Amino acid sequence: MPLLEIHDLHAYYGNIQALKGISLNVDQGEIVTLIGANGAGKTTTLRVVSGLLKPSQGKVLLNSQDLSEYKAHEVVDQGVAMVPEGRGVFSKLTVFENLELGAYSRSDKVEIQEDIERIFGIFPRLKERRTQVGGTLSGGEQQMLSTARALMARPSLLLMDEPSMGLAPVLIESVFESLLEINKQGTTILLVEQNAHMALQVASRGYVLQTGEIVLSDTADGLRENEMVQKAYLGIE
């Protein structure tokens, strides 16, 4: 059953059309990836779903409920959380304080603490750094913190925008392992990622975007075997 449904979505930045009628869905419990070059419309799609950008046409449905009339903070309350490109941690706050801010809309204090401990189980490095301020963490640790902070909202759908950007290969593997664990614990994930190799390893399905349009959709295995995907995104001649 679809958790997220996008129908005929159009979006603009000023006079520039970034999305040209895309439609896709993400089923409950899936990891679905969007791959494509810079400027293809991947981040724009996440921005529309999260309420940061209003579409000019089309619908975004979460559990069959139209999200397009909600403001961004209200979309979080409906069950959508986004981990932005560039991480965006609160650099002067500690790891623990960043996590508490992720639960700003919640009042269940006991369960908030339980969630923090659960998240420390996914990201043990953050537990070691719980009193350290966010701005002094490494790039990989900041990516972990940004993801962990989003999870504190208890989203049913987690939007991930370029989690591997700027990270060393060994840290990239760690980040994607954590995504699999997050998914295993019940969170559906829509993943935008330039590293198509890694994205197609963790995703069950994917969509290929080019200049604001979906040109291909298939299972992850099917995309890996597609000649166009191999040449354009996997570096296979």
mmCIF file of C-alpha atoms in Angstrom:
data_model
loop_
_atom_site.group_PDB
_atom_site.id
_atom_site.type_symbol
_atom_site.label_atom_id
_atom_site.label_comp_id
_atom_site.label_asym_id
_atom_site.label_seq_id
_atom_site.Cartn_x
_atom_site.Cartn_y
_atom_site.Cartn_z
ATOM 1 C CA MET A 1 0.000 0.000 0.000
ATOM 2 C CA PRO A 2 1.434 3.431 -0.918
ATOM 3 C CA LEU A 3 2.518 5.605 1.985
ATOM 4 C CA LEU A 4 3.537 8.466 -0.312
ATOM 5 C CA GLU A 5 1.866 9.228 -3.654
ATOM 6 C CA ILE A 6 2.950 12.029 -5.972
ATOM 7 C CA HIS A 7 0.658 12.831 -8.893
ATOM 8 C CA ASP A 8 1.523 15.079 -11.866
ATOM 9 C CA LEU A 9 3.768 17.367 -9.844
ATOM 10 C CA HIS A 10 4.937 20.661 -11.354
ATOM 11 C CA ALA A 11 7.159 23.137 -9.499
ATOM 12 C CA TYR A 12 9.000 26.333 -10.343
ATOM 13 C CA TYR A 13 11.798 28.491 -9.000
ATOM 14 C CA GLY A 14 10.752 31.865 -10.346
ATOM 15 C CA ASN A 15 10.310 31.373 -14.091
ATOM 16 C CA ILE A 16 12.360 28.184 -14.175
ATOM 17 C CA GLN A 17 10.348 24.966 -14.191
ATOM 18 C CA ALA A 18 12.116 22.411 -11.987
ATOM 19 C CA LEU A 19 9.521 19.618 -12.059
ATOM 20 C CA LYS A 20 7.504 18.803 -15.174
ATOM 21 C CA GLY A 21 4.660 16.555 -14.149
ATOM 22 C CA ILE A 22 6.363 13.784 -12.196
ATOM 23 C CA SER A 23 4.404 10.947 -10.591
ATOM 24 C CA LEU A 24 5.785 8.339 -8.199
ATOM 25 C CA ASN A 25 4.914 6.357 -5.117
ATOM 26 C CA VAL A 26 6.660 4.930 -2.089
ATOM 27 C CA ASP A 27 5.097 1.956 -0.334
ATOM 28 C CA GLN A 28 5.064 1.501 3.410
ATOM 29 C CA GLY A 29 8.370 -0.015 4.564
ATOM 30 C CA GLU A 30 10.309 0.643 1.364
ATOM 31 C CA ILE A 31 13.534 2.456 0.610
ATOM 32 C CA VAL A 32 13.048 4.188 -2.737
ATOM 33 C CA THR A 33 15.789 6.226 -4.376
ATOM 34 C CA LEU A 34 15.782 9.121 -6.824
ATOM 35 C CA ILE A 35 18.902 9.270 -8.980
ATOM 36 C CA GLY A 36 19.946 11.786 -11.570
ATOM 37 C CA ALA A 37 22.442 14.521 -12.366
ATOM 38 C CA ASN A 38 22.636 17.893 -10.612
ATOM 39 C CA GLY A 39 19.626 19.977 -11.569
ATOM 40 C CA ALA A 40 17.467 16.960 -12.419
ATOM 41 C CA GLY A 41 14.829 17.855 -9.822
ATOM 42 C CA LYS A 42 15.673 15.402 -7.051
ATOM 43 C CA THR A 43 16.051 17.902 -4.211
ATOM 44 C CA THR A 44 13.099 19.907 -5.522
ATOM 45 C CA THR A 45 10.944 16.800 -5.164
ATOM 46 C CA LEU A 46 11.944 16.448 -1.520
ATOM 47 C CA ARG A 47 11.359 20.151 -0.902
ATOM 48 C CA VAL A 48 7.819 19.875 -2.254
ATOM 49 C CA VAL A 49 7.043 16.766 -0.202
ATOM 50 C CA SER A 50 8.375 18.428 2.963
ATOM 51 C CA GLY A 51 6.374 21.611 2.413
ATOM 52 C CA LEU A 52 9.366 23.873 1.808
ATOM 53 C CA LEU A 53 8.276 24.553 -1.783
ATOM 54 C CA LYS A 54 4.693 24.817 -2.975
ATOM 55 C CA PRO A 55 3.899 23.078 -6.272
ATOM 56 C CA SER A 56 2.179 24.958 -9.073
ATOM 57 C CA GLN A 57 0.225 21.827 -9.981
ATOM 58 C CA GLY A 58 -0.229 18.268 -8.768
ATOM 59 C CA LYS A 59 -0.756 16.486 -5.467
ATOM 60 C CA VAL A 60 1.363 14.997 -2.715
ATOM 61 C CA LEU A 61 -0.516 12.438 -0.626
ATOM 62 C CA LEU A 62 0.662 10.825 2.596
ATOM 63 C CA ASN A 63 -1.612 7.973 3.662
ATOM 64 C CA SER A 64 -4.073 9.376 1.096
ATOM 65 C CA GLN A 65 -4.051 12.792 2.820
ATOM 66 C CA ASP A 66 -3.152 15.832 0.694
ATOM 67 C CA LEU A 67 -0.079 17.577 2.135
ATOM 68 C CA SER A 68 -0.064 20.549 -0.215
ATOM 69 C CA GLU A 69 -2.018 22.864 2.083
ATOM 70 C CA TYR A 70 0.266 22.291 5.073
ATOM 71 C CA LYS A 71 3.173 24.494 6.075
ATOM 72 C CA ALA A 72 6.558 22.805 6.497
ATOM 73 C CA HIS A 73 6.327 22.441 10.293
ATOM 74 C CA GLU A 74 2.823 21.028 9.921
ATOM 75 C CA VAL A 75 4.098 18.454 7.412
ATOM 76 C CA VAL A 76 6.486 17.243 10.148
ATOM 77 C CA ASP A 77 3.487 16.788 12.437
ATOM 78 C CA GLN A 78 1.851 14.648 9.720
ATOM 79 C CA GLY A 79 4.804 12.241 9.786
ATOM 80 C CA VAL A 80 7.403 13.530 7.308
ATOM 81 C CA ALA A 81 10.936 14.514 8.341
ATOM 82 C CA MET A 82 13.762 15.659 6.080
ATOM 83 C CA VAL A 83 17.530 15.330 6.444
ATOM 84 C CA PRO A 84 18.789 18.189 4.260
ATOM 85 C CA GLU A 85 21.797 18.259 2.018
ATOM 86 C CA GLY A 86 24.660 19.823 3.953
ATOM 87 C CA ARG A 87 23.406 18.417 7.281
ATOM 88 C CA GLY A 88 22.450 21.703 8.970
ATOM 89 C CA VAL A 89 23.154 20.720 12.571
ATOM 90 C CA PHE A 90 22.872 23.380 15.278
ATOM 91 C CA SER A 91 26.581 24.002 15.586
ATOM 92 C CA LYS A 92 26.570 25.662 19.027
ATOM 93 C CA LEU A 93 24.326 23.081 20.673
ATOM 94 C CA THR A 94 25.442 19.718 22.002
ATOM 95 C CA VAL A 95 24.532 16.420 20.371
ATOM 96 C CA PHE A 96 21.964 15.813 23.101
ATOM 97 C CA GLU A 97 20.440 19.282 22.679
ATOM 98 C CA ASN A 98 20.210 18.785 18.900
ATOM 99 C CA LEU A 99 18.269 15.579 19.500
ATOM 100 C CA GLU A 100 15.946 17.259 21.969
ATOM 101 C CA LEU A 101 15.193 19.963 19.388
ATOM 102 C CA GLY A 102 14.251 17.243 16.918
ATOM 103 C CA ALA A 103 11.400 16.392 19.276
ATOM 104 C CA TYR A 104 10.260 20.013 19.665
ATOM 105 C CA SER A 105 6.648 19.211 18.761
ATOM 106 C CA ARG A 106 6.385 16.312 21.195
ATOM 107 C CA SER A 107 5.406 16.404 24.878
ATOM 108 C CA ASP A 108 5.908 12.734 25.801
ATOM 109 C CA LYS A 109 9.083 13.236 27.856
ATOM 110 C CA VAL A 110 9.575 9.613 28.880
ATOM 111 C CA GLU A 111 9.230 8.363 25.312
ATOM 112 C CA ILE A 112 11.522 11.121 24.054
ATOM 113 C CA GLN A 113 14.270 9.816 26.330
ATOM 114 C CA GLU A 114 13.545 6.260 25.190
ATOM 115 C CA ASP A 115 13.871 7.379 21.568
ATOM 116 C CA ILE A 116 17.185 9.085 22.280
ATOM 117 C CA GLU A 117 18.542 5.844 23.721
ATOM 118 C CA ARG A 118 17.178 3.877 20.742
ATOM 119 C CA ILE A 119 18.863 6.292 18.361
ATOM 120 C CA PHE A 120 22.118 6.017 20.298
ATOM 121 C CA GLY A 121 21.832 2.287 19.564
ATOM 122 C CA ILE A 122 21.777 3.062 15.837
ATOM 123 C CA PHE A 123 24.523 5.699 16.133
ATOM 124 C CA PRO A 124 26.800 4.666 19.036
ATOM 125 C CA ARG A 125 29.291 7.371 17.993
ATOM 126 C CA LEU A 126 26.718 10.002 18.933
ATOM 127 C CA LYS A 127 26.325 8.496 22.380
ATOM 128 C CA GLU A 128 30.059 8.913 22.890
ATOM 129 C CA ARG A 129 29.737 12.546 21.740
ATOM 130 C CA ARG A 130 26.482 13.397 23.516
ATOM 131 C CA THR A 131 27.951 16.415 25.356
ATOM 132 C CA GLN A 132 30.040 17.651 22.410
ATOM 133 C CA VAL A 133 28.818 20.682 20.451
ATOM 134 C CA GLY A 134 27.621 19.921 16.931
ATOM 135 C CA GLY A 135 30.032 22.258 15.161
ATOM 136 C CA THR A 136 33.065 20.320 16.402
ATOM 137 C CA LEU A 137 31.881 16.948 15.047
ATOM 138 C CA SER A 138 33.395 15.412 11.919
ATOM 139 C CA GLY A 139 31.412 15.482 8.675
ATOM 140 C CA GLY A 140 30.309 11.895 9.142
ATOM 141 C CA GLU A 141 29.246 12.524 12.736
ATOM 142 C CA GLN A 142 27.277 15.597 11.657
ATOM 143 C CA GLN A 143 25.473 13.479 9.053
ATOM 144 C CA MET A 144 24.614 10.963 11.765
ATOM 145 C CA LEU A 145 23.358 13.774 14.017
ATOM 146 C CA SER A 146 21.238 15.355 11.305
ATOM 147 C CA THR A 147 19.632 11.971 10.591
ATOM 148 C CA ALA A 148 19.165 11.223 14.290
ATOM 149 C CA ARG A 149 17.567 14.615 14.898
ATOM 150 C CA ALA A 150 15.049 13.965 12.117
ATOM 151 C CA LEU A 151 14.189 10.588 13.646
ATOM 152 C CA MET A 152 13.277 12.288 16.922
ATOM 153 C CA ALA A 153 10.093 13.516 15.230
ATOM 154 C CA ARG A 154 9.060 9.854 14.843
ATOM 155 C CA PRO A 155 8.437 10.182 11.098
ATOM 156 C CA SER A 156 6.647 7.529 9.101
ATOM 157 C CA LEU A 157 8.529 8.877 6.051
ATOM 158 C CA LEU A 158 12.165 10.011 6.185
ATOM 159 C CA LEU A 159 13.466 12.152 3.310
ATOM 160 C CA MET A 160 17.240 11.890 2.836
ATOM 161 C CA ASP A 161 19.029 14.418 0.608
ATOM 162 C CA GLU A 162 22.560 13.412 -0.450
ATOM 163 C CA PRO A 163 23.674 11.748 2.808
ATOM 164 C CA SER A 164 27.040 10.659 1.358
ATOM 165 C CA MET A 165 28.078 14.096 0.092
ATOM 166 C CA GLY A 166 31.601 15.027 1.195
ATOM 167 C CA LEU A 167 32.202 11.874 3.223
ATOM 168 C CA ALA A 168 35.117 9.450 3.082
ATOM 169 C CA PRO A 169 34.273 6.018 1.612
ATOM 170 C CA VAL A 170 34.453 4.225 4.970
ATOM 171 C CA LEU A 171 31.963 6.710 6.451
ATOM 172 C CA ILE A 172 29.658 6.404 3.459
ATOM 173 C CA GLU A 173 29.322 2.674 4.132
ATOM 174 C CA SER A 174 28.512 3.409 7.775
ATOM 175 C CA VAL A 175 25.835 5.946 6.850
ATOM 176 C CA PHE A 176 24.118 3.537 4.464
ATOM 177 C CA GLU A 177 24.269 0.716 7.007
ATOM 178 C CA SER A 178 22.452 3.019 9.426
ATOM 179 C CA LEU A 179 19.772 3.698 6.779
ATOM 180 C CA LEU A 180 19.126 -0.026 6.482
ATOM 181 C CA GLU A 181 18.778 -0.281 10.271
ATOM 182 C CA ILE A 182 16.417 2.719 10.394
ATOM 183 C CA ASN A 183 14.311 1.103 7.688
ATOM 184 C CA LYS A 184 14.397 -2.239 9.487
ATOM 185 C CA GLN A 185 12.985 -0.510 12.570
ATOM 186 C CA GLY A 186 9.960 0.623 10.578
ATOM 187 C CA THR A 187 10.718 3.949 8.894
ATOM 188 C CA THR A 188 10.032 4.321 5.168
ATOM 189 C CA ILE A 189 12.770 6.230 3.307
ATOM 190 C CA LEU A 190 12.831 8.331 0.132
ATOM 191 C CA LEU A 191 16.510 8.753 -0.721
ATOM 192 C CA VAL A 192 18.137 11.297 -3.027
ATOM 193 C CA GLU A 193 21.729 10.311 -3.719
ATOM 194 C CA GLN A 194 24.416 11.096 -6.304
ATOM 195 C CA ASN A 195 26.240 7.892 -5.394
ATOM 196 C CA ALA A 196 24.025 5.611 -7.470
ATOM 197 C CA HIS A 197 26.107 2.538 -6.582
ATOM 198 C CA MET A 198 25.292 2.868 -2.881
ATOM 199 C CA ALA A 199 21.723 4.057 -3.411
ATOM 200 C CA LEU A 200 20.840 1.027 -5.512
ATOM 201 C CA GLN A 201 22.423 -1.304 -2.952
ATOM 202 C CA VAL A 202 20.049 -0.210 -0.178
ATOM 203 C CA ALA A 203 16.905 0.677 -2.162
ATOM 204 C CA SER A 204 14.252 -1.749 -3.333
ATOM 205 C CA ARG A 205 13.145 0.501 -6.212
ATOM 206 C CA GLY A 206 14.250 3.683 -7.907
ATOM 207 C CA TYR A 207 13.349 6.476 -10.298
ATOM 208 C CA VAL A 208 15.692 8.246 -12.695
ATOM 209 C CA LEU A 209 15.101 11.974 -13.126
ATOM 210 C CA GLN A 210 16.357 14.092 -16.018
ATOM 211 C CA THR A 211 15.599 17.822 -16.251
ATOM 212 C CA GLY A 212 12.500 17.599 -14.108
ATOM 213 C CA GLU A 213 11.003 14.467 -15.635
ATOM 214 C CA ILE A 214 11.037 10.788 -14.666
ATOM 215 C CA VAL A 215 12.573 8.921 -17.581
ATOM 216 C CA LEU A 216 12.864 5.491 -15.985
ATOM 217 C CA SER A 217 11.555 3.541 -13.001
ATOM 218 C CA ASP A 218 12.346 -0.026 -11.995
ATOM 219 C CA THR A 219 13.505 -2.267 -9.209
ATOM 220 C CA ALA A 220 17.009 -1.541 -7.930
ATOM 221 C CA ASP A 221 18.267 -4.690 -9.664
ATOM 222 C CA GLY A 222 16.594 -3.635 -12.897
ATOM 223 C CA LEU A 223 18.174 -0.184 -12.771
ATOM 224 C CA ARG A 224 21.617 -1.658 -12.082
ATOM 225 C CA GLU A 225 21.265 -3.782 -15.216
ATOM 226 C CA ASN A 226 19.928 -0.952 -17.392
ATOM 227 C CA GLU A 227 22.433 0.155 -20.015
ATOM 228 C CA MET A 228 21.553 3.848 -19.750
ATOM 229 C CA VAL A 229 21.905 3.815 -15.958
ATOM 230 C CA GLN A 230 25.187 1.928 -16.188
ATOM 231 C CA LYS A 231 26.691 4.467 -18.581
ATOM 232 C CA ALA A 232 25.286 7.642 -17.051
ATOM 233 C CA TYR A 233 25.362 6.914 -13.313
ATOM 234 C CA LEU A 234 27.386 3.771 -12.588
ATOM 235 C CA GLY A 235 30.441 4.492 -14.733
ATOM 236 C CA ILE A 236 30.104 1.230 -16.673
ATOM 237 C CA GLU A 237 30.862 1.439 -20.377
#
